């Protein structure tokens, strides 16, 4: 595929001094990813990034579920920006694609309709006494990793290569809808052929797999997932993507959106349970990674430190392909060595059945 | 004494013929539905039998109907049928005259000239009469030959195509009379005698040919004649000539009130086999004359049905305008046969269909008079408003069955063969009419009218076409119309109204109450079809236009200012091809109403 | 000495304009930026709706230009038009009495509609590509095989706010029908689907051709715009659209996806307009003084328009304008001043 | 297998031309090529006697059939009363009644 056109969609990404906005879903389901991101930036790349305990959810899930009104979310967003300013930063990076969409949408709204910005600033001031200062640079954390992909490649110790065959790993990249589908110019590579993850994969030795339903949504859809009766529609979307990518035999899926990582992973379990369909080699599922996990693996981090035991689909087959050394016995041990529990046996977490993980407390 | 070996082919053929025909008739009659059998028994000793005999003479022998349509063609059929009949009858009289009461076997009558060689007391008159009759028949054969070559000269655009059975039978038939002539002539040449034809030819042969040759040919030529007869008799039941006999029982059964049914029955055999393939139906057919569709006309439809090779296309490609049935000299119920063929192919009983009729009632208004506009009338709203005006002027309370859309009358489905589906509509509409207690049912659509009259059981409800109803209003003085001779109209008889329902005069009376009526070239029973008939599901839009154009040309040629018809479908069809004003009968009535004082 | 009229552009409109001007006694000069005459029509294979070879239009015009001794300068790009003067990129100044802009339009760049994957996937083509392939008699998929299913997408770069081309390019509908028939003739067994938003069959014989495509060539017309194209493993393309007439999404894989690219205004129009003072319409084409009696007049005296420089047009319409414009130039030069 | 999570996975609504069997659709089009000339104006459906009483949509059903979507088409066509109003209105001159009969024939009947 000739993907040169991504270069038409460039955006400026700040080089240092980031104010970090966490993601509700990511910190709950992939806590190791956020930790890894902070570590990579601070330790590997020597950048200044501030993880502010004061900042809150952007309330995007509530907003997209028609629970949080627009004025409310604008005030919340205004507060995040005020906190950033108070902390002395002007480059906002957010871990969540939904938040990224929310921030870009609101910044754009404020630009188009200045009265809404005035209103948000006024509400913010009346409620908290804080002053709204808009960020100079707004980026998603995957943009930042993309920005430093070459530096990371230099430090890389485990490229995305199958150690037994020597072939590049076949990677399916999935971009969160709110990354570039709302504002194509705000995403690297635009909305049709986003390059943010593909760039990382290519820099780190992997091969990007294009497949017919590449652009399709994972099915999260907020209302569609949150209401049980609509959940079948949510699953159907993931199923459509998985059905479409399966013939290409990908080694793993990488996402930049926490929601997508979660649904493409967990719905594989659901589909297996409900319909008996499993994907991937030997029906063991297709592992779904966050880009932080992918970067962490490339940089030689321990998979359990990266939180990869939290996945529904077991990642061990992938780790084996990559030649990652890992200790199976520590998979379900927490930071302090305490047993964190493990998922019940299912078709997509087959490694569980081996019995290696019977941890004595 | 009345036997020679050459008679064998004839005797064998005759026996096979009569056995075959008898067997068939017995089987067909045995297979008749019980009610049909009862009708036969009931009718047997009534005047119907006498009428049937008279009709048999008129039609089966003399072919009066064909004579009326086309004298030359009539003569051809008459000479062959009646001529042959007379040959047999006079031949029998002749034998009797010679032999008295003595039993003469069949071949004795047929080959009397052969066996009469030795007989004394020659009666010359018979020779002459028989020769004259032979000449009569031969003139028919000559015409038949001629018709094969040049059908136009017999007033026919097209002549029929043959099946193999037909060809065989026809070949034998064409041989029979010429060989008889030659056989009798040679007999006259060798043994003397003969009438004014055979004797003279015999004398001539004697002059030209050596006596030994004639003597040698004498026996073989009688063999040939016998073979021709025998061959024809064997082939006949498997050819179109089966009609020669079948027409006779058909006439009787028809007069006993047997009718073609919605589904095929044994009676259809008599109808189907009675077709003589005269080809008159081809000439009547607008699909042939306007579109050049061959091979679908009634004669071919019957041929295929007889051979069990009928396909859907042939069955479906018919306007059912009834022009052929109207002209059919044998009076075959062509439309009904085609319908039950379609039903045999397409009818699908399915109880779940049309369950959306349940509890449906969109009718409006109240009154003893019910008005059923019909689906098509919804596309000619002028008719609807005109009817409304007329009802109001007449002060009639009217129940409108389908002004806001109703259920179809079922005729369109019936026309395509889906009888069971159509019957669902019959049931629904019947119940609807009953529920609203109407006593008169008026419709603007002749298609609906036809099915209301034929397929609905609406006892106690008078079914009228709006032309009839309007005429009644005029006659009873409920409405009056402004008359002016300057208003000129021409009228197109819709097929379903005219030939279908026999309503010709009422619309004309209504028109003449308003202005002057100028008849087009084809009118009344001879009127043309507009081409949009629902019965035909094969012809294309452009073909419909071609048919319609030819009709509008005729209507426009009358010079009348306004073209009138009395069918919404005809109005739509004609409106496509004329620039002139085309209106429904009700419209001219509504616009020419005398406002009440 | 007769008056000099500069004709900018040597396509069919430019050539016809020059010929008409010559016959009226003027001295036309054709400035063509490429190295040959004929313009876009020269790249076309057969013309709708009669399947006439395009050279039957271009060749006689070029011959007539030569025979009539009309001055032609090839490889000349006009950078500025001032009153009674045209400046070339070489810096050369050409004085004249009037200018006729016949500089045509630009084919929409299909890579901008990147969701269709033109330039990315092998089996996505534009209408212009198909014409070239027809000219070279090498219509086939990227792998050289005969296509079994072809999708033709109408309105690529026309009537599309998303690429700032709001106008209708007028000729693509009928081109889509024409190419569908041509492809069907080449590949009788292929299934051909035309995806359209509207079908605009405004010209004589167009509607008839459309019906012919449907009835005689069994071309499927699906009302719905393709939303995206994706590659399949075997190099074919999967397309998605809504079959709006059934209200259902529709998906199929095709061997070839052909994009009916529209006409957009030349980028040069901007500086030709600013230097000359002749205004542009909002869609970037030159603005006619009005759409009726003065449609070949620009908003500036002395500058005239013919052909697709003012809006998408058919060949016939462009040639008519070329003839008309000569008479309006004559009127202007003889009586106008 | 088939664990009940309180919902079921939605089946795709997409018309998948690749997996649909177009044999019958092609038969119908071969028998009546003019059906391809439908421009979706909706006159047939607007005038439809059955459509006035039910949700029957002739235009939509025959379009779906042409795309190889046969499910339910036969049952829908059985709502038609063949009255022929649509044929009188079709601007493309399509023999609509024949279409109904062809679809019924190819998808079940006679």
CSV table of N, CA and C in Angstrom, one decimal, chain A residues 147-199:
chain,number,residue,atom,x,y,z
A,147,UNK,N,5.8,10.9,17.9
A,147,UNK,CA,6.7,12.0,17.8
A,147,UNK,C,8.1,11.5,18.1
A,148,UNK,N,8.2,10.6,19.2
A,148,UNK,CA,9.5,10.1,19.6
A,148,UNK,C,9.8,8.7,19.1
A,149,UNK,N,9.0,8.2,18.0
A,149,UNK,CA,9.2,6.8,17.6
A,149,UNK,C,10.6,6.5,17.2
A,150,UNK,N,11.3,7.5,16.6
A,150,UNK,CA,12.6,7.2,16.1
A,150,UNK,C,13.6,7.1,17.3
A,151,UNK,N,13.4,7.9,18.3
A,151,UNK,CA,14.3,7.8,19.5
A,151,UNK,C,14.0,6.5,20.1
A,152,UNK,N,12.8,6.1,20.2
A,152,UNK,CA,12.5,4.8,20.8
A,152,UNK,C,13.1,3.7,20.0
A,153,UNK,N,13.0,3.8,18.7
A,153,UNK,CA,13.6,2.8,17.8
A,153,UNK,C,15.1,2.7,18.1
A,154,UNK,N,15.8,3.8,18.4
A,154,UNK,CA,17.2,3.7,18.7
A,154,UNK,C,17.5,2.9,20.0
A,155,UNK,N,16.6,3.1,20.9
A,155,UNK,CA,16.8,2.4,22.2
A,155,UNK,C,16.1,1.0,22.2
A,156,UNK,N,15.5,0.6,21.1
A,156,UNK,CA,14.8,-0.6,21.0
A,156,UNK,C,15.7,-1.8,21.2
A,157,UNK,N,15.1,-2.8,22.1
A,157,UNK,CA,15.9,-4.0,22.2
A,157,UNK,C,15.1,-5.2,21.7
A,158,UNK,N,13.8,-5.1,21.5
A,158,UNK,CA,13.0,-6.2,20.9
A,158,UNK,C,12.1,-5.7,19.8
A,159,UNK,N,12.7,-5.7,18.5
A,159,UNK,CA,11.8,-5.2,17.4
A,159,UNK,C,10.6,-6.0,17.2
A,160,UNK,N,9.7,-5.5,16.5
A,160,UNK,CA,8.4,-6.3,16.2
A,160,UNK,C,8.7,-7.3,15.1
A,161,UNK,N,9.5,-8.3,15.5
A,161,UNK,CA,9.9,-9.3,14.6
A,161,UNK,C,9.7,-10.7,15.2
A,162,UNK,N,9.2,-11.6,14.4
A,162,UNK,CA,9.0,-13.0,14.9
A,162,UNK,C,10.4,-13.6,15.0
A,163,UNK,N,10.7,-13.9,16.2
A,163,UNK,CA,12.1,-14.4,16.4
A,163,UNK,C,12.3,-15.8,15.7
A,164,UNK,N,11.3,-16.6,15.6
A,164,UNK,CA,11.5,-17.9,15.0
A,164,UNK,C,11.6,-17.8,13.5
A,165,UNK,N,10.8,-16.9,12.8
A,165,UNK,CA,10.8,-16.9,11.4
A,165,UNK,C,11.7,-15.7,10.9
A,166,UNK,N,11.9,-14.7,11.7
A,166,UNK,CA,12.7,-13.6,11.3
A,166,UNK,C,11.8,-12.6,10.5
A,167,UNK,N,10.5,-12.9,10.3
A,167,UNK,CA,9.6,-12.1,9.5
A,167,UNK,C,9.1,-11.0,10.4
A,168,UNK,N,8.8,-9.8,9.9
A,168,UNK,CA,8.1,-8.8,10.7
A,168,UNK,C,6.8,-9.3,11.2
A,169,UNK,N,6.4,-8.8,12.4
A,169,UNK,CA,5.1,-9.2,12.9
A,169,UNK,C,4.1,-8.5,12.2
A,170,UNK,N,2.9,-9.2,12.0
A,170,UNK,CA,1.8,-8.6,11.2
A,170,UNK,C,0.9,-7.9,12.2
A,171,UNK,N,0.8,-6.6,12.1
A,171,UNK,CA,0.1,-5.8,13.1
A,171,UNK,C,-1.1,-5.1,12.5
A,172,UNK,N,-2.3,-5.3,13.1
A,172,UNK,CA,-3.5,-4.6,12.8
A,172,UNK,C,-3.5,-3.4,13.7
A,173,UNK,N,-3.6,-2.2,13.1
A,173,UNK,CA,-3.7,-1.0,13.9
A,173,UNK,C,-5.2,-0.5,13.9
A,174,UNK,N,-5.6,-0.1,15.1
A,174,UNK,CA,-7.0,0.4,15.1
A,174,UNK,C,-7.0,1.7,15.8
A,175,UNK,N,-7.5,2.7,15.1
A,175,UNK,CA,-7.5,4.1,15.6
A,175,UNK,C,-8.8,4.4,16.2
A,176,UNK,N,-8.9,5.0,17.3
A,176,UNK,CA,-10.2,5.4,17.9
A,176,UNK,C,-10.9,6.4,17.0
A,177,UNK,N,-12.2,6.2,16.9
A,177,UNK,CA,-12.9,7.1,16.0
A,177,UNK,C,-12.7,8.6,16.3
A,178,UNK,N,-12.7,8.9,17.6
A,178,UNK,CA,-12.6,10.3,17.9
A,178,UNK,C,-11.2,10.9,17.7
A,179,UNK,N,-10.3,10.1,17.3
A,179,UNK,CA,-8.9,10.6,17.1
A,179,UNK,C,-8.9,11.6,15.9
A,180,UNK,N,-9.4,11.1,14.7
A,180,UNK,CA,-9.3,11.9,13.5
A,180,UNK,C,-10.6,12.0,12.7
A,181,UNK,N,-11.6,11.2,13.1
A,181,UNK,CA,-12.8,11.2,12.3
A,181,UNK,C,-13.6,12.5,12.5
A,182,UNK,N,-13.4,13.1,13.6
A,182,UNK,CA,-14.2,14.4,13.9
A,182,UNK,C,-13.4,15.5,13.2
A,183,UNK,N,-12.1,15.6,13.5
A,183,UNK,CA,-11.3,16.7,12.9
A,183,UNK,C,-10.1,16.0,12.2
A,184,UNK,N,-10.2,15.6,10.9
A,184,UNK,CA,-9.2,14.9,10.2
A,184,UNK,C,-7.8,15.6,10.4
A,185,UNK,N,-7.8,16.9,10.4
A,185,UNK,CA,-6.5,17.7,10.4
A,185,UNK,C,-5.9,17.5,11.8
A,186,UNK,N,-6.6,17.1,12.8
A,186,UNK,CA,-6.0,17.0,14.1
A,186,UNK,C,-5.4,15.7,14.4
A,187,UNK,N,-5.4,14.8,13.4
A,187,UNK,CA,-4.8,13.5,13.6
A,187,UNK,C,-3.7,13.3,12.6
A,188,UNK,N,-2.7,12.6,13.0
A,188,UNK,CA,-1.5,12.4,12.1
A,188,UNK,C,-2.0,11.4,11.0
A,189,UNK,N,-1.9,11.9,9.7
A,189,UNK,CA,-2.4,11.0,8.6
A,189,UNK,C,-3.8,11.2,8.2
A,190,UNK,N,-4.5,12.0,9.0
A,190,UNK,CA,-5.9,12.3,8.6
A,190,UNK,C,-6.8,11.1,9.1
A,191,UNK,N,-8.1,11.2,8.6
A,191,UNK,CA,-9.0,10.2,9.1
A,191,UNK,C,-9.1,8.9,8.2
A,192,UNK,N,-8.7,9.0,7.0
A,192,UNK,CA,-8.8,7.8,6.1
A,192,UNK,C,-7.7,6.9,6.3
A,193,UNK,N,-6.5,7.4,6.4
A,193,UNK,CA,-5.3,6.6,6.5
A,193,UNK,C,-4.4,7.2,7.7
A,194,UNK,N,-4.9,7.1,8.9
A,194,UNK,CA,-4.1,7.7,10.0
A,194,UNK,C,-2.8,7.0,10.1
A,195,UNK,N,-1.8,7.7,10.4
A,195,UNK,CA,-0.5,7.1,10.4
A,195,UNK,C,0.1,7.0,11.8
A,196,UNK,N,-0.6,7.4,12.8
A,196,UNK,CA,0.0,7.6,14.1
A,196,UNK,C,0.5,6.2,14.6
A,197,UNK,N,-0.3,5.2,14.5
A,197,UNK,CA,0.2,3.8,15.0
A,197,UNK,C,1.0,3.2,13.9
A,198,UNK,N,0.6,3.3,12.6
A,198,UNK,CA,1.3,2.7,11.6
A,198,UNK,C,2.8,3.2,11.6
A,199,UNK,N,3.0,4.4,11.9
A,199,UNK,CA,4.3,5.0,12.0
A,199,UNK,C,5.2,4.3,13.0
